[in-house]
Short mmCIF file of C-alpha atoms and ligand atoms in Angstrom, two decimals:
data_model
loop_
_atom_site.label_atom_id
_atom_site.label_comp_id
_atom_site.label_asym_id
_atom_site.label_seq_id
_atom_site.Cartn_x
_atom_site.Cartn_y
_atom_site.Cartn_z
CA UNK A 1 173.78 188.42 42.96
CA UNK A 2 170.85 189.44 44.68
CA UNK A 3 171.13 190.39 48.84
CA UNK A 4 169.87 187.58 50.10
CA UNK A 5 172.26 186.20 52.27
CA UNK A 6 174.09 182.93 52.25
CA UNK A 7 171.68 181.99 54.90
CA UNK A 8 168.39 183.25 53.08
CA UNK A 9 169.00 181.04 50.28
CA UNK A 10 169.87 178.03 52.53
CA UNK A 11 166.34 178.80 53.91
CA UNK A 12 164.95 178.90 50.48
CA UNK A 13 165.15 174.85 51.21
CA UNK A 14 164.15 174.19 53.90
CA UNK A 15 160.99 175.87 53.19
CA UNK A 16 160.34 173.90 50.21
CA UNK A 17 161.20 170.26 51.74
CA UNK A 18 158.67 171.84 54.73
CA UNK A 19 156.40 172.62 51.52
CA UNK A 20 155.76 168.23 50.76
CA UNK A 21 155.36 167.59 54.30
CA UNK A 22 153.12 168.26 56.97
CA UNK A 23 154.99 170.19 59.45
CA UNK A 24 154.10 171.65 62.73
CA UNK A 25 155.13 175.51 62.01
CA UNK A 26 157.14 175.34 65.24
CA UNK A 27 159.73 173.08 64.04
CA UNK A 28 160.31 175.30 60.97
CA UNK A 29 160.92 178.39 63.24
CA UNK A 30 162.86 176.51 65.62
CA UNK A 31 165.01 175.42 62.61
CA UNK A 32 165.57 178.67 60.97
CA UNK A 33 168.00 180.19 63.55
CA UNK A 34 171.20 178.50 64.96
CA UNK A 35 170.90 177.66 68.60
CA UNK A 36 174.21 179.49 69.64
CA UNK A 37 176.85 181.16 67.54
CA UNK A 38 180.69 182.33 69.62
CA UNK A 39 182.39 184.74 68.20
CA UNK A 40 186.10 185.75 69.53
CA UNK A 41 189.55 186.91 68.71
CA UNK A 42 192.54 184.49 68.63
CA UNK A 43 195.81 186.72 69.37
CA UNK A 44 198.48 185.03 68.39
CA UNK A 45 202.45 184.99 68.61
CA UNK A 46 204.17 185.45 65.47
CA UNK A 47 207.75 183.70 64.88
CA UNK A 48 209.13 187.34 64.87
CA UNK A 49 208.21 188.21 67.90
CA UNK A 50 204.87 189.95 66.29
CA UNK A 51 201.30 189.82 67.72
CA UNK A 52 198.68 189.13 65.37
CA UNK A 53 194.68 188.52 65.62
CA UNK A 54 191.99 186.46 63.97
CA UNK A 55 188.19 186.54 64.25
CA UNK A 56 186.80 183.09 64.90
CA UNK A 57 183.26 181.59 65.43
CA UNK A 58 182.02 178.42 66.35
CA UNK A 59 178.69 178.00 65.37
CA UNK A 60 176.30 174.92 66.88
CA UNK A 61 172.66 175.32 64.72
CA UNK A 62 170.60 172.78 66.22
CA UNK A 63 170.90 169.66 68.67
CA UNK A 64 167.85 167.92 68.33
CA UNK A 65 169.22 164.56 66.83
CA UNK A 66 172.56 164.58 68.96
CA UNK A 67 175.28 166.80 69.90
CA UNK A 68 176.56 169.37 67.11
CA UNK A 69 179.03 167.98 64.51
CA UNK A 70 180.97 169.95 61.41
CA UNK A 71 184.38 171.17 60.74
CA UNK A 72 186.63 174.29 61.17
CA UNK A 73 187.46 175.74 58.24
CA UNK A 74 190.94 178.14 58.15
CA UNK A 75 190.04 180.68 55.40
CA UNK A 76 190.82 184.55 54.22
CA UNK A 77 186.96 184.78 53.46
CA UNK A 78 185.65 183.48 56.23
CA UNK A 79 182.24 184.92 57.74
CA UNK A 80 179.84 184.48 60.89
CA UNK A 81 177.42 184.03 58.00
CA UNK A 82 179.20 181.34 56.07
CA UNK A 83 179.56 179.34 59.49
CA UNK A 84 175.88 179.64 60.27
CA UNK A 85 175.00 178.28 56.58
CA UNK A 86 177.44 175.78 57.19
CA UNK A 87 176.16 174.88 60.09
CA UNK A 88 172.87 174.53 58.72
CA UNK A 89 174.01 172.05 55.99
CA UNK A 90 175.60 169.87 58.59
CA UNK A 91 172.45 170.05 60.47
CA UNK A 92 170.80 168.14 57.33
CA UNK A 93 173.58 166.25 56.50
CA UNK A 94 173.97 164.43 59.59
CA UNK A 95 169.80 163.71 59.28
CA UNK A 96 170.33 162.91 55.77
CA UNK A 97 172.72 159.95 56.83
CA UNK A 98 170.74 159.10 60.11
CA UNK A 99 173.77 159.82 62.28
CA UNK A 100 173.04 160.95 65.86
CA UNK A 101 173.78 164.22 65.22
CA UNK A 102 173.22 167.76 65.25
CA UNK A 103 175.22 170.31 62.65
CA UNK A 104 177.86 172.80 63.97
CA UNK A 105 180.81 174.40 61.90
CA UNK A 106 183.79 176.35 62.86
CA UNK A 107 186.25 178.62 61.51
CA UNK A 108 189.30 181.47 61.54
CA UNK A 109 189.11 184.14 59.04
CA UNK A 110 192.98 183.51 58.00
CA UNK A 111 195.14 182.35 55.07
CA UNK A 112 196.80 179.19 56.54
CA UNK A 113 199.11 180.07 53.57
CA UNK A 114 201.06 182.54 55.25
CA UNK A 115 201.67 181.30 58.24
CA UNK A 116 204.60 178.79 59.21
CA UNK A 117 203.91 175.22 60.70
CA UNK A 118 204.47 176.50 64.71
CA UNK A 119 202.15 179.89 64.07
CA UNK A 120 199.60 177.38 62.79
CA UNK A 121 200.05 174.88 66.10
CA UNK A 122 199.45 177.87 67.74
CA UNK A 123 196.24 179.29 66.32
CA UNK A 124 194.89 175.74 66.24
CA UNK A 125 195.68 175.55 70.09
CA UNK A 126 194.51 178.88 70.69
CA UNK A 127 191.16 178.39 68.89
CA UNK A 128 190.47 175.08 71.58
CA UNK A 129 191.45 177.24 74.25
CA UNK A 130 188.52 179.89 73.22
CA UNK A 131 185.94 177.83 72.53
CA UNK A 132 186.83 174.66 74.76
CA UNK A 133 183.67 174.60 77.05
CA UNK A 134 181.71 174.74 73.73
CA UNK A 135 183.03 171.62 72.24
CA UNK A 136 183.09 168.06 74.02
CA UNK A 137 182.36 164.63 72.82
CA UNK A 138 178.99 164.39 73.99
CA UNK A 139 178.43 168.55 73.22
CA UNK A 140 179.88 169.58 69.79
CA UNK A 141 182.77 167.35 68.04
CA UNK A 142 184.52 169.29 65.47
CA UNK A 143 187.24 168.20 62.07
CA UNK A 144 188.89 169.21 59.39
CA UNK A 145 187.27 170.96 56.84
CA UNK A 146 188.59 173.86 54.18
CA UNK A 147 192.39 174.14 54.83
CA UNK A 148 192.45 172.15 57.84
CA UNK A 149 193.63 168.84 58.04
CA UNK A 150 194.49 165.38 60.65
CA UNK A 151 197.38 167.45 61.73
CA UNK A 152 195.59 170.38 62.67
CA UNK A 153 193.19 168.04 64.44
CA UNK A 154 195.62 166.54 66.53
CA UNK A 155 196.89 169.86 67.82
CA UNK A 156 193.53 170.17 68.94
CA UNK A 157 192.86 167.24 70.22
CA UNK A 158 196.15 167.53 72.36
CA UNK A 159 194.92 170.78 73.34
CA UNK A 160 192.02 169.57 74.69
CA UNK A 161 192.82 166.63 76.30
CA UNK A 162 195.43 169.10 78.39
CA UNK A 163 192.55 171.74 79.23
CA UNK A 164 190.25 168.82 80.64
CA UNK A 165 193.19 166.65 82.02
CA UNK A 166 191.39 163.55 80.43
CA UNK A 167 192.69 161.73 77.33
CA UNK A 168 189.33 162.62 75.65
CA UNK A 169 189.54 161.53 71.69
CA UNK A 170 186.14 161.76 70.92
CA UNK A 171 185.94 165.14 71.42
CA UNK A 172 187.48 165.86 67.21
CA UNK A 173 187.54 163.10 64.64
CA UNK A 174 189.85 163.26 61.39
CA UNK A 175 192.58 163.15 63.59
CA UNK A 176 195.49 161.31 63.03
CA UNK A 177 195.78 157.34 63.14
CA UNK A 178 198.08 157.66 66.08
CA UNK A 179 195.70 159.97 68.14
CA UNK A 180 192.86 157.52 67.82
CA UNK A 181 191.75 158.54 63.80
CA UNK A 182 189.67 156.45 61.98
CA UNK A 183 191.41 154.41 58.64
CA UNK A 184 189.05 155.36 56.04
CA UNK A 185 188.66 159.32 57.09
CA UNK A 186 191.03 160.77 54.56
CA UNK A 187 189.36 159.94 51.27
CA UNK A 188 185.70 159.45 53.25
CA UNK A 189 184.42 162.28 51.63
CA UNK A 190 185.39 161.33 47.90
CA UNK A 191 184.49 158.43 48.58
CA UNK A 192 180.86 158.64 49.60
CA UNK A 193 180.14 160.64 46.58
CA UNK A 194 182.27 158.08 44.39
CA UNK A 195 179.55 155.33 46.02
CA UNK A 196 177.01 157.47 45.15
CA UNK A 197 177.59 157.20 41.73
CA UNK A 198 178.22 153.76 41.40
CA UNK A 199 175.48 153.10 42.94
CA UNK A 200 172.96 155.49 41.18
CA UNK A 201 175.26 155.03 37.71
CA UNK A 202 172.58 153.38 35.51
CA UNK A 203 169.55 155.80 36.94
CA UNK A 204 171.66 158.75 36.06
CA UNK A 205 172.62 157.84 32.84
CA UNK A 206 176.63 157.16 33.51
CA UNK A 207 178.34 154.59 31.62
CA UNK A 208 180.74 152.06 33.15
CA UNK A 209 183.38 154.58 31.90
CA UNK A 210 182.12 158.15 31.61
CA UNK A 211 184.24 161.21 31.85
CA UNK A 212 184.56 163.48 34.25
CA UNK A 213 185.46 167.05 35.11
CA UNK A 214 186.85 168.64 38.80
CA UNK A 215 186.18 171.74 40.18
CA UNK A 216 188.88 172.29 43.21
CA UNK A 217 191.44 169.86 43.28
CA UNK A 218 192.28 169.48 47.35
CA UNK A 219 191.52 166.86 49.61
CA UNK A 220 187.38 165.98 48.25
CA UNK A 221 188.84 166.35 44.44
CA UNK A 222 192.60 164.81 44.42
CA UNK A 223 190.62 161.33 45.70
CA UNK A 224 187.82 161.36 43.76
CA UNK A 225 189.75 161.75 41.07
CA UNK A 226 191.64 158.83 41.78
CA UNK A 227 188.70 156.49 42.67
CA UNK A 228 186.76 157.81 39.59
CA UNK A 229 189.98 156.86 37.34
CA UNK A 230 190.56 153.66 38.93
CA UNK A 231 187.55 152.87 38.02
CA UNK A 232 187.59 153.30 34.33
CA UNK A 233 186.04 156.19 34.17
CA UNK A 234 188.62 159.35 32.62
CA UNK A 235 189.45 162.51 34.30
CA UNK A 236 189.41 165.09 31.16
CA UNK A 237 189.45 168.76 33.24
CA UNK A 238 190.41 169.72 36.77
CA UNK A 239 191.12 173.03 38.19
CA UNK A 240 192.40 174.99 41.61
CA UNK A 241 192.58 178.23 42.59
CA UNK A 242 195.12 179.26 39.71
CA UNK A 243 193.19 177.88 37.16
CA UNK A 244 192.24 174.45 34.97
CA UNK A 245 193.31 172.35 32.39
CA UNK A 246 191.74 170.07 29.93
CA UNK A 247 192.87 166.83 27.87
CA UNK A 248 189.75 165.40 26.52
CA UNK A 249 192.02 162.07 25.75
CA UNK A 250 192.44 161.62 30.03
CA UNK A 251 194.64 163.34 32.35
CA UNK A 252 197.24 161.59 34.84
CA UNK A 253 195.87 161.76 37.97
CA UNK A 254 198.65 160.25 40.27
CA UNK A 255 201.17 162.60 38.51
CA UNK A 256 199.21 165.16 39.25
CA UNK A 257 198.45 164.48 42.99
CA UNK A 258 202.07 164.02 43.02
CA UNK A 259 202.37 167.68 41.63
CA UNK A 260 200.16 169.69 44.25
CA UNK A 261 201.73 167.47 46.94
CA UNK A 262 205.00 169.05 46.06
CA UNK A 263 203.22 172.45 46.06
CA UNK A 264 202.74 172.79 42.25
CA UNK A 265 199.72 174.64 40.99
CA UNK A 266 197.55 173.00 38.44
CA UNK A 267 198.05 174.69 35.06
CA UNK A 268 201.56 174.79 35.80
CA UNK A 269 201.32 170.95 34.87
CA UNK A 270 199.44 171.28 31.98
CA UNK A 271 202.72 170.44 29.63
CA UNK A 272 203.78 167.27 30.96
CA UNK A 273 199.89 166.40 30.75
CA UNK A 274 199.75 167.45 27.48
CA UNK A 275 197.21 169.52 28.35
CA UNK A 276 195.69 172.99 27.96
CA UNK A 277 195.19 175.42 30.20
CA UNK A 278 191.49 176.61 30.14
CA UNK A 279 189.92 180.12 31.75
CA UNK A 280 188.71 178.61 35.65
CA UNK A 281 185.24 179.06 34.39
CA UNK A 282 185.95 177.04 31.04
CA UNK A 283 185.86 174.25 32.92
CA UNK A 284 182.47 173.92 33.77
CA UNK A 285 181.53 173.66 29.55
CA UNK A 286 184.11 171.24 28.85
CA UNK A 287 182.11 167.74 26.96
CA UNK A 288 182.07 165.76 30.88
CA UNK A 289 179.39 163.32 31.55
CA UNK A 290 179.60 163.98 35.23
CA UNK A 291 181.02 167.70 36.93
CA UNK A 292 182.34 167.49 40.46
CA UNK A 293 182.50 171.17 42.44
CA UNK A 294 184.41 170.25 44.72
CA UNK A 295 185.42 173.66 45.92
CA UNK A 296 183.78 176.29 47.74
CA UNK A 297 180.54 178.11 47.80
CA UNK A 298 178.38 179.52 45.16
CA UNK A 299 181.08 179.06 42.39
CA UNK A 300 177.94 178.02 40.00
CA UNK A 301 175.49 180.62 39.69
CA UNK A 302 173.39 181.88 37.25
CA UNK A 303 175.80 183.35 35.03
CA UNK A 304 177.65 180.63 34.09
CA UNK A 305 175.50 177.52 34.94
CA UNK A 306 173.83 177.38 31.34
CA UNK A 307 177.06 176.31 29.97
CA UNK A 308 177.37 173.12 31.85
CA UNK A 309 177.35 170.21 29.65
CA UNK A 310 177.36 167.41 32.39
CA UNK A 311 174.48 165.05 32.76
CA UNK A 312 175.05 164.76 36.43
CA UNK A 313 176.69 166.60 38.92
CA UNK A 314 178.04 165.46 42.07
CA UNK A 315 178.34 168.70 45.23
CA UNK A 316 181.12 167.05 46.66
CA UNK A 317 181.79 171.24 47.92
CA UNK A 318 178.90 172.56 50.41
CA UNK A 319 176.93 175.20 48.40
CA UNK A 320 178.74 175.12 45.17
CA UNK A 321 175.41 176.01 43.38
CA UNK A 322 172.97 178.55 44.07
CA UNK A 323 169.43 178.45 43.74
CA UNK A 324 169.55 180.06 40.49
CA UNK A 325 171.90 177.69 39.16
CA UNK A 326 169.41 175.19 40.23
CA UNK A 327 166.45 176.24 38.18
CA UNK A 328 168.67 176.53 35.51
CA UNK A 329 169.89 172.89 35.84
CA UNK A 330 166.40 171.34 36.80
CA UNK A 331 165.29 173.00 33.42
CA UNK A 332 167.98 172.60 31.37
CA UNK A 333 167.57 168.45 32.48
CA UNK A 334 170.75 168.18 34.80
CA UNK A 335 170.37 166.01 37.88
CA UNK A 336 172.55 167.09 41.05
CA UNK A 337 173.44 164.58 43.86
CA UNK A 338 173.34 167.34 46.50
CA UNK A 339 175.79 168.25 48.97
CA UNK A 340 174.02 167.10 51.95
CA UNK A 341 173.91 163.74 50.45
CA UNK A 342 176.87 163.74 48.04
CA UNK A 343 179.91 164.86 50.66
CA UNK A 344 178.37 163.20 53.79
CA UNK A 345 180.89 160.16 53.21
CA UNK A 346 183.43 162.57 55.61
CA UNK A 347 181.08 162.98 58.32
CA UNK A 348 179.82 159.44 58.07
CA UNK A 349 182.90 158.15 58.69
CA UNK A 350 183.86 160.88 61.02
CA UNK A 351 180.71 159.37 63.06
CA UNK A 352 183.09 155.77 62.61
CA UNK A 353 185.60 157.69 64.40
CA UNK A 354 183.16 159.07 67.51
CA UNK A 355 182.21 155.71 68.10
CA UNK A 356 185.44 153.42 67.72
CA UNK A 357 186.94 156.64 70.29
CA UNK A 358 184.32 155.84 72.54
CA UNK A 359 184.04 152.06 72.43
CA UNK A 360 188.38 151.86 72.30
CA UNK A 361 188.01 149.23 69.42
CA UNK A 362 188.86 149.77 66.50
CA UNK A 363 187.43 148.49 63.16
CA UNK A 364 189.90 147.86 60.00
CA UNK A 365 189.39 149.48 56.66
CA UNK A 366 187.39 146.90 55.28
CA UNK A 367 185.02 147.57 57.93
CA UNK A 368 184.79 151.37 57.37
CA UNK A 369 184.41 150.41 53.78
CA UNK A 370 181.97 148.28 54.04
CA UNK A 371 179.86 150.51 56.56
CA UNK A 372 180.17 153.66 54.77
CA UNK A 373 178.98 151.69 51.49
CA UNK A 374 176.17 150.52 53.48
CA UNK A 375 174.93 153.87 54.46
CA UNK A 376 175.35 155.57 51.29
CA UNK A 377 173.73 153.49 49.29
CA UNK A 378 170.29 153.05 51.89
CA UNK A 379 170.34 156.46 52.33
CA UNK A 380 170.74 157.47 48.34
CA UNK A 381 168.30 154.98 47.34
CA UNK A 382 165.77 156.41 49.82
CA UNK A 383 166.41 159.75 48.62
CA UNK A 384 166.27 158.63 44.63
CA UNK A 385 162.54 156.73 45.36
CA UNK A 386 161.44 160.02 47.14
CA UNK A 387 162.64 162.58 44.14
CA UNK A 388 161.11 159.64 41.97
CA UNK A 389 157.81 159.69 43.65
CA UNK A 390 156.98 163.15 44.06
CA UNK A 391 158.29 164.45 40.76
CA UNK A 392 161.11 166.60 42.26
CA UNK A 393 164.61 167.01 42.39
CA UNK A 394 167.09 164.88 44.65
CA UNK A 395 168.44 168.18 46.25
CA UNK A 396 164.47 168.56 47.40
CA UNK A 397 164.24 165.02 47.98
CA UNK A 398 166.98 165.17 50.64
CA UNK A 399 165.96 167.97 52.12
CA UNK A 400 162.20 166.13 52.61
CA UNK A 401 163.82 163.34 53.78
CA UNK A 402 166.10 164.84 56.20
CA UNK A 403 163.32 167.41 57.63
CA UNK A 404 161.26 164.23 58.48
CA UNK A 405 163.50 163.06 60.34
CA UNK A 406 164.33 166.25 62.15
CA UNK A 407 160.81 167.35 62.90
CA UNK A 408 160.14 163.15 63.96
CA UNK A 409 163.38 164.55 66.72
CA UNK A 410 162.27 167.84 67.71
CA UNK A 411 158.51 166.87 68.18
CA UNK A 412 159.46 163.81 70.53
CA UNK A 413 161.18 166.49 72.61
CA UNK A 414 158.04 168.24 72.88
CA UNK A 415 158.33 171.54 71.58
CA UNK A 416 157.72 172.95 75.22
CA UNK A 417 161.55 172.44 75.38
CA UNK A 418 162.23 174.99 73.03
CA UNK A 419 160.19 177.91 73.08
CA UNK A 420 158.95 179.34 76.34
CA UNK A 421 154.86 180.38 76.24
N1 LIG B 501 183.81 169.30 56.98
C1 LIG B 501 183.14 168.11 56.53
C2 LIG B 501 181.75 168.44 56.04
O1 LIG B 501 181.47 169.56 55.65
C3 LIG B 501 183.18 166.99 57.56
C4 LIG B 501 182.50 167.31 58.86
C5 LIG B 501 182.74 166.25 59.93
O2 LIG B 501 183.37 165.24 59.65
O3 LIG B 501 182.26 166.49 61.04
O4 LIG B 501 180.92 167.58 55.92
#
C-alpha cells in the first residue's frame, strides 16, 4: 500500500467527478477538508471498580445541503482519519440520495467485544455527554454504524434527551421502535442495495436467480443475504472475521443467521452446511455472479482484486475497494454499484426516521418500503444514464452526480460564506 492516506484516495474522487463538470475551484477546496473534527477521551467505570479510557472523534465534513448525518462506529481500529473519510462518504451519500443532508461520522477506538452490557451503556452515555453540543436534530444526527446498534442508540438518545431536558428524538435515528425508530431501519441498508439490483438486474447482466457471495456477515450481510435468497437467487460463500465457507449447491441462510445470533462464528458452521471452509481471501474467487463486501475498508486491493470472478459487485461496506482495485475491475470488465449509492438504503431510511420524529406521525412499513424503493431506483437510474452517457464507471457517475448537486448547494450560499477574502 502506498502512503496515501485513507483520505487522499477518497480525494482521488472527488477530483475526477470535479474532472466532467465545470466547477468553480472554490467548491473543490471548500470540499476537501472537514468543517470541524472533536477529538476527546471517554473515561469510563469498569464493573471492577477499574478506570479505563477511549479516544473518540466526532467528525462533521460539510453542511452545505443540511445538518451533518453518519454513524458512530465502536471499533479497535478506529482512527481520526477513518472518521474524516467516513465523513466524507456520507457527505456524498446523502447528495447521492438528495436527502437534506450534510455527512458526519463518529466513533470510539474500542472492542465492544470486551466490554459487558452496563460498561457499554456507559461509554455510549459518556460519548453524548462529550460531544452533546455538537450533535442536535437540526445540527448533526448520528446512528448506528460498525458495532453499534438500536440499543446503543437508545442509550444515547436517553442521554440526550436528559442533558437538554427535552424529549428530543430526532436528534439519533436507528433507534429503537419504542424510542421513536423507524420500521424499516434494521435491514434499510441491505435492502437499498438488494433494490439496486433488482432494479439494475438486466443492465448488469444478473439473472432472475444468480449466485452470490458475502464478504462480512453482520447487520448489511445477514439481510442481504436473506432478501437475495428469498428471492431466488443462491447464497454460495459468506465469511466474518474468522473466516468463510463455500457450498456452490446454496447455503442456509436462516440457519446461519440463527448461528451468529447465538454467537457462533461462521466456519464453525460449515458442517451442518455441508460446507467448506475457504482461506477469508478465497472468497472473493469463488464462481459468484454478484460479490457483496459488506465489511470494512480497503479489504479489496490490488493484490487480490484480479481474482474476483463476479460480474457485479455491490459496496454494501464504505471503502471496501481501493482505487487500485478499481482499475483493476474497470479493466478486467467488472461493474461496481458504489458505496455511496449501494449502502445509502440505511441513511435513506434513517432520513424516514428524522422526519416521522419531527412530524410525530408515523408511517407503516409499507410506506418505508415503498419510499425507499422510490428513491433508490430514481436515484440509480440517474446514476446508470450518467455512467452510460459519458463512458465511465457508476462509482464516477455518482460521484458527478452527487458533486452537482453539492456545488448547485454551496454556490447558492455564495461562497463569501465560506472563505473570508
Ligand atoms: N452508518 C450508516 C452509513 O454509513 C448509516 C448512517 C445513517 O443512517 O446516518 O451509511
Amino acid at each position: 500500500m502506498s502512503d496515501d492516506t485513507l483520505l487522499d484516495r477518497a480525494l482521488i474522487r472527488l477530483e475526477e467527478a470535479a474532472s466532467h463538470l465545470n466547477i468553480d475551484q472554490d467548491v473543490i477546496e471548500k470540499l476537501k477538508y472537514p468543517r470541524e473534527t472533536t477529538k476527546t477521551r471517554l473515561l469510563i467505570r469498569m464493573d471492577d471498580g477499574s478506570r479505563k479510557s477511549f479516544l473518540a472523534w466526532r467528525c462533521r465534513y460539510d453542511d452545505t445541503r443540511g445538518p451533518t448525518k453518519g454513524g458512530i462506529r465502536f471499533h479497535p481500529d478506529s482512527t481520526i482519519e477513518e472518521v474524516e473519510t467516513l465523513a466524507f462518504w456520507m457527505t456524498f451519500k446523502c447528495a447521492v440520495m438528495n436527502l437534506p443532508f450534510g455527512g458526519g461520522k463518529g466513533a470510539v477506538r474500542v472492542d465492544p467485544r470486551q466490554l459487558s452490557k452496563s460498561e457499554l451503556e456507559r461509554l455510549s452515555r459518556a460519548y453524548v455527554q462529550a460531544f452533546a453540543r455538537t450533535v442536535g436534530p437540526d445540527r448533526d444526527i448520528p446512528a448506528p454504524d460498525v458495532y453499534t446498534n438500536a440499543m446503543v442508540m437508545g442509550w444515547m438518545a436517553d442521554e440526550y434527551s436528559q442533558i437538554v431536558g427535552d424529549v428530543s428524538p430526532a436528534v439519533i435515528t436507528g433507534k429503537p421502535i419504542a424510542l421513536g425508530g423507524s420500521l424499516g431501519r434494521n435491514d434499510a441498508t441491505a435492502r437499498g442495495g438488494f433494490y439496486l439490483v433488482r432494479h439494475l438486474a438486466r443492465e448488469l447482466g444478473l439473472a432472475r436467480d444468480h449466485t452470490v457471495a458475502i464478504q462480512g456477515f453482520g447487520n448489511a450481510g445477514q439481510f442481504y443475504a436473506r432478501l437475495s435468497a428469498a428471492d431466488n437467487n443462491t447464497i454460495v460463500a459468506v465469511s466474518d472475521s474468522s473466516g468463510a465457507i463455500h457450498r456452490p449447491a446454496g447455503l442456509d441462510v436462516a440457519r446461519l443467521i440463527a448461528g451468529k445470533e447465538a454467537g457462533r462464528a461462521v466456519p464453525d458452521m460449515a458442517a451442518e452446511q455441508g460446507a467448506h471452509v475457504i482461506p477469508a481471501d478465497e472468497l472473493l474467487a469463488v464462481e459468484a455472479d454478484l460479490l457483496v463486501p459488506a465489511a470494512l475498508e480497503d479489504m479489496i486491493d490490488k493484490t487480490n482484486a484480479g481474482s474476483i470472478k463476479a460480474k457485479v459487485i455491490l459496496e454494501l461496506a464504505n471503502g471496501p475497494l481501493t482505487p487500485d482495485a478499481d482499475t483493476i475491475l474497470n479493466a478486467n470488465g467488472v461493474t461496481v454499484l458504489p458505496d455511496i449509492l449501494a449502502n445509502a438504503g440505511g441513511v435513506t431510511v434513517s432520513y424516514f426516521e428524522w422526519v416521522q420524529n419531527r412530524q410525530g406521525f408515523y408511517w407503516d412499513l409499507e410506506e418505508i418500503h415503498a419510499r425507499l424503493l422510490k428513491i433508490v431506483e430514481c436515484e440509480g437510474r440517474a446514476i446508470w444514464d450518467v455512467a452510460c452517457e459519458r463512458g465511465v464507471s457508476v462509482r464516477s457517475a455518482a460521484y458527478i452526480h452527487a458533486l452537482g448537486r453539492l456545488a448547485t448547494a454551496i454556490e447558492a450560499h455564495g461562497t463569501q460564506s465560506f472563505f473570508s477574502s
